Structures are given as structure tokens and as C-alpha cells.
PDB file of C-alpha atoms in Angstrom:
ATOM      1  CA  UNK A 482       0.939  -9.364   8.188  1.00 46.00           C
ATOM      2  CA  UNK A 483       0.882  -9.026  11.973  1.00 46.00           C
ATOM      3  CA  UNK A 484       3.430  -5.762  11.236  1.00 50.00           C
ATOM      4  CA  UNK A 485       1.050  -4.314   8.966  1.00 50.00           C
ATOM      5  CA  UNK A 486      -2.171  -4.614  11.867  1.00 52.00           C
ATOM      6  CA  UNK A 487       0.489  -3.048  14.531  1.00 60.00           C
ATOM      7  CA  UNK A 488      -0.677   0.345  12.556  1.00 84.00           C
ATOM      8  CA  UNK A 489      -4.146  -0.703  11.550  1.00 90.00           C
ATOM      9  CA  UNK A 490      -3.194  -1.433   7.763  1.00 92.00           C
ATOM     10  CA  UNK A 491      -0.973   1.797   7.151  1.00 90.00           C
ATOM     11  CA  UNK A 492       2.609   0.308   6.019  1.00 88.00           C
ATOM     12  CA  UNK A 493       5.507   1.190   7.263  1.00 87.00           C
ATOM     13  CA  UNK A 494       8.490   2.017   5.466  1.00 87.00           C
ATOM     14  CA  UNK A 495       9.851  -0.918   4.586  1.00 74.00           C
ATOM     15  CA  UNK A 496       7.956  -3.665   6.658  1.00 64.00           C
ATOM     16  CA  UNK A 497      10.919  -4.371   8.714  1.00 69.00           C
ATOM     17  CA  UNK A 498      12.187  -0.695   9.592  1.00 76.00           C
ATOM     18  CA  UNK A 499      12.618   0.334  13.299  1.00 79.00           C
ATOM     19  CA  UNK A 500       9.232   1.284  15.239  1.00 79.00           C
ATOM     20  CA  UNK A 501      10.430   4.619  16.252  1.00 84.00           C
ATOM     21  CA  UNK A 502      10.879   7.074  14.472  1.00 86.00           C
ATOM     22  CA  UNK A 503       7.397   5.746  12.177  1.00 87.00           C
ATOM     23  CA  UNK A 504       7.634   6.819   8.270  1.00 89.00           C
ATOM     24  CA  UNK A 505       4.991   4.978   6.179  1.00 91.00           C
ATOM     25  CA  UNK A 506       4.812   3.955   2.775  1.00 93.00           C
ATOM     26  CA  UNK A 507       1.702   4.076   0.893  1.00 95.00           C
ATOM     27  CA  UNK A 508       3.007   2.523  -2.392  1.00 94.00           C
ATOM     28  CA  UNK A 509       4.183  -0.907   0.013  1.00 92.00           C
ATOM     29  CA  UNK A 510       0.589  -1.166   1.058  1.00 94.00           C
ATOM     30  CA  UNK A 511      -0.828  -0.844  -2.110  1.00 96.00           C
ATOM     31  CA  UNK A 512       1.056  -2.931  -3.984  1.00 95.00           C
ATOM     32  CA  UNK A 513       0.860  -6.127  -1.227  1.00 94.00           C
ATOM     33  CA  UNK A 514      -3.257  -5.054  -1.903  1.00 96.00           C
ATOM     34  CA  UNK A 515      -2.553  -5.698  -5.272  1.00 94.00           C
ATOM     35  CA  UNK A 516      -0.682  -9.189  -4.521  1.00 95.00           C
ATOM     36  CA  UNK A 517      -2.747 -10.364  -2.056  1.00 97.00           C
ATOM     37  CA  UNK A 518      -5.678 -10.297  -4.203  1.00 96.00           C
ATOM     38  CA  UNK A 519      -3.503 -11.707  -6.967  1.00 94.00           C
ATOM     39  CA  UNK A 520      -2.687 -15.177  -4.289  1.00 96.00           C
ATOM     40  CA  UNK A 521      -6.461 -15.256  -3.718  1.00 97.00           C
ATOM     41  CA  UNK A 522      -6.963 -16.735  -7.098  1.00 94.00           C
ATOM     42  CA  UNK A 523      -4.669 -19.438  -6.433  1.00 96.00           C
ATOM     43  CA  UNK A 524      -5.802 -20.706  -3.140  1.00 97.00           C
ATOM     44  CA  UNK A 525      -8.265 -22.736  -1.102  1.00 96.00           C
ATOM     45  CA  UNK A 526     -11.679 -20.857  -0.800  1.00 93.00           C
ATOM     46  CA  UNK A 527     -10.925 -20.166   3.087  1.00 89.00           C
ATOM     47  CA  UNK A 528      -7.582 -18.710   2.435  1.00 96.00           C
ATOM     48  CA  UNK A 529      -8.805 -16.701  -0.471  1.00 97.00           C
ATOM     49  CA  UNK A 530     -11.232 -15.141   1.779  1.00 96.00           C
ATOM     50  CA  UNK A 531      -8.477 -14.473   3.926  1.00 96.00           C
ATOM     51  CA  UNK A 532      -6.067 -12.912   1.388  1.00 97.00           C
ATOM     52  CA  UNK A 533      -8.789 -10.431  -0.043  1.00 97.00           C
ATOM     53  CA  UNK A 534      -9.878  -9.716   3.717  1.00 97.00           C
ATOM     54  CA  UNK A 535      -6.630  -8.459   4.467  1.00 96.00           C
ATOM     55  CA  UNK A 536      -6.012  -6.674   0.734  1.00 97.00           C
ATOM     56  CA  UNK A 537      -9.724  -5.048   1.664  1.00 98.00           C
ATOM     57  CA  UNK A 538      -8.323  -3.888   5.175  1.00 97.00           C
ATOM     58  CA  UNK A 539      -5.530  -2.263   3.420  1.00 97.00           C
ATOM     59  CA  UNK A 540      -6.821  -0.609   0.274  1.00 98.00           C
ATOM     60  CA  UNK A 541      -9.835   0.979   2.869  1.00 97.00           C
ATOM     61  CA  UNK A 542      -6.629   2.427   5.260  1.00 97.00           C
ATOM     62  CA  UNK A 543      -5.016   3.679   2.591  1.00 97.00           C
ATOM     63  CA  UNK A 544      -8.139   5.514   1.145  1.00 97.00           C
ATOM     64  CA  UNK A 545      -8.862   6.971   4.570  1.00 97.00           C
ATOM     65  CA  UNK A 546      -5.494   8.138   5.611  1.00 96.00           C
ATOM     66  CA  UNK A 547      -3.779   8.425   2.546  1.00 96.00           C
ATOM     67  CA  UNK A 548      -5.701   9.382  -0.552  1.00 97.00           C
ATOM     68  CA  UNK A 549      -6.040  12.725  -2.150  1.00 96.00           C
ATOM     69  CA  UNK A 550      -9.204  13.109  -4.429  1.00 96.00           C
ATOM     70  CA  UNK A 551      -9.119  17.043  -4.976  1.00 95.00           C
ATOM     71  CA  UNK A 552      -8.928  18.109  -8.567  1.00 94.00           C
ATOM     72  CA  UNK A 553      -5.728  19.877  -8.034  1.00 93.00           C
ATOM     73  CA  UNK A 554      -3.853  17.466  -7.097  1.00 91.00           C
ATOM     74  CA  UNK A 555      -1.393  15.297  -9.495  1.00 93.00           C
ATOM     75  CA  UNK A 556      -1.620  11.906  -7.744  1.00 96.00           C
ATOM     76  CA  UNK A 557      -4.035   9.754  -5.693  1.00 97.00           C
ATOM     77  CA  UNK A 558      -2.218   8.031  -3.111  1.00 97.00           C
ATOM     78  CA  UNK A 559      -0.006  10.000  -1.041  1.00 96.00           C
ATOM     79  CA  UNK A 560       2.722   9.316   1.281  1.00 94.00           C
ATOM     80  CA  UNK A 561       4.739   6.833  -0.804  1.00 93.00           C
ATOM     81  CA  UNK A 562       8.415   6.499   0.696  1.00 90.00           C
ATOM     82  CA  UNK A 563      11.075   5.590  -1.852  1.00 87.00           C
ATOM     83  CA  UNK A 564      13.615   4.440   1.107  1.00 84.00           C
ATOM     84  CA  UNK A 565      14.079   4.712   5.045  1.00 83.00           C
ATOM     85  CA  UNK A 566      15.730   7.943   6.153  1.00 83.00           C
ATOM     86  CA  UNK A 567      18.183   6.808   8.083  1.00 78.00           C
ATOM     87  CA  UNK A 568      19.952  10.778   8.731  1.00 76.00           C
ATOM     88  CA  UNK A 569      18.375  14.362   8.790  1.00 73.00           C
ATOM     89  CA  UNK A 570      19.918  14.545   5.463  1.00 75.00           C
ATOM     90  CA  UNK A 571      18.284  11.695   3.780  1.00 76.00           C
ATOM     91  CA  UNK A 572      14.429  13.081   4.057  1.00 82.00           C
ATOM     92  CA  UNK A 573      14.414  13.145   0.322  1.00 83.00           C
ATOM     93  CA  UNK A 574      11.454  10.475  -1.102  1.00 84.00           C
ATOM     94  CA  UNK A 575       9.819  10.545   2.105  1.00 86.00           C
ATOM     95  CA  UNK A 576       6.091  11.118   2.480  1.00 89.00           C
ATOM     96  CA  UNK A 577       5.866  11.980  -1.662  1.00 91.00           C
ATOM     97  CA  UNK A 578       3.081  10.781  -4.481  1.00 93.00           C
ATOM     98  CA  UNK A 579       4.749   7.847  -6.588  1.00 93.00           C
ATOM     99  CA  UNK A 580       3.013   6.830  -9.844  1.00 93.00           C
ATOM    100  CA  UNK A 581       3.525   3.245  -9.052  1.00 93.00           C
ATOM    101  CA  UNK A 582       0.973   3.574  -5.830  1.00 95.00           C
ATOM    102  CA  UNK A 583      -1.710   4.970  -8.404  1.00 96.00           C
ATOM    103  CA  UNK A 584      -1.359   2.069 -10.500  1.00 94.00           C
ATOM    104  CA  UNK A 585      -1.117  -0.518  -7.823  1.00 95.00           C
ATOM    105  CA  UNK A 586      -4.119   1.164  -5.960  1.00 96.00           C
ATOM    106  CA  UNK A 587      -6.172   1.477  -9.134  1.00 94.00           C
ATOM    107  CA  UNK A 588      -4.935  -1.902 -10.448  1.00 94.00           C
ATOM    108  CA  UNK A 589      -6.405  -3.512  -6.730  1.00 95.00           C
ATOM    109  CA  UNK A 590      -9.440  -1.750  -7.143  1.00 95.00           C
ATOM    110  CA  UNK A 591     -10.154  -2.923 -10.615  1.00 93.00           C
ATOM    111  CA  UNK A 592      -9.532  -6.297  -9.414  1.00 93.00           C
ATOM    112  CA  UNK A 593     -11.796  -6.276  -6.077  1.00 95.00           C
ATOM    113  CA  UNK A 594     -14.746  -5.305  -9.279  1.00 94.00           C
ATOM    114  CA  UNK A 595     -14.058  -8.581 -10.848  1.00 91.00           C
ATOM    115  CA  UNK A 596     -11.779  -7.820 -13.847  1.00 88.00           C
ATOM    116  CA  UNK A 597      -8.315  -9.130 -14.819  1.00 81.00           C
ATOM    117  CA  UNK A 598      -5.884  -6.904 -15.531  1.00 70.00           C
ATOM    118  CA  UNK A 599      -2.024  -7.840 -15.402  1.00 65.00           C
ATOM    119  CA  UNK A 600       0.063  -5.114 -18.052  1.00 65.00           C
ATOM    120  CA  UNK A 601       3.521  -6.103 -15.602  1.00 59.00           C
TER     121      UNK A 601
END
């Protein structure tokens, strides 16, 4: 998690991709939200706390930096990479909406409220 707080809870690309040049990925952050809070369950009270502390810190940087809430706009959570662009020719997937960050960011919200919902 110490790579995640390098870029104050925005994800990069991957986790593990090179520092420079920086491409995040919305849909990463979302979805280790989603599994963090899914560990807390499962845990010690102190680690829990931890977990969800961290999923919090997360789902708030992805709200600030990432979301889109205007009416005519398709998806929620922008800037979702599919893969690292490793060439000038690879930009494809790269900074896009992908449905799976909805659900995951939804999904963590929904659980942060107190409600259980697993449909994977």
C-alpha cells in the first residue's frame, strides 16, 4: 500500500509500472476499495480498522480526482486504464470510463453503508 500513498491514494497503472511517465488507473483503486473492505470482515478489530481506513482513503481520492457526476456523462469513475502504454502507439484504453470501476466504486460504497452485496 506504500505505492498507492506515493500518489495520495490515486493508483497507478498497474501498481508496479515505472514512476515516470505516471498513467493512473481508477478501476485498480476501486476495486482494491472494494477488497479491502471485503478483508475487514475477516480480521482482528485493529486491522479491520486499518483495512477500511485505507479503502476510505481511496474511494475519497478517487471521488475527488476522478469522478464525473454531470448528467451527461455515461460513467462515474473516470480514468480507468485497461493496460500500460508502453509505445506512442499503444495509448488506446488509457485514461477511459470502464463499467467495472462503476460497479466496484458503487459496490464499495454500498458496503462502507453497512450492506452485503457480493453478485461476483
Amino acid at each position: 500500500m506504500t505505492h498507492v500513498m506515493t500518489y495520495n491514494y490515486l493508483t497507478p497503472v498497474d501498481f508496479s509500472a515505472p514512476r515516470e511517465p505516471l498513467y493512473f488507473d481508477s478501476t485498480a483503486g476501486v476495486c482494491t476499495a472494494c477488497g479491502l473492505l471485503e478483508i475487514a470482515k475477516y480480521v482482528p478489530e485493529a486491522e479491520s480498522y486499518s483495512y477500511t481506513m485505507a479503502a476510505i482513503k481511496l474511494l475519497k481520492a478517487t471521488d475527488e480526482k476522478f469522478c464525473n457526476y454531470s448528467e451527461g456523462e455515461d460513467a462515474i469513475v473516470m480514468m480507468g486504464t485497461e493496460r500500460y502504454p508502453h509505445n506512442e502507439q499503444d495509448f488506446n484504453g488509457l485514461h477511459i470510463p470502464i463499467i467495472y470501476g462503476d460497479f466496484f466504486f458503487v459496490e464499495a460504497l454500498y458496503k462502507l453503508m453497512g450492506n452485503e452485496f457480493l453478485i461476483w
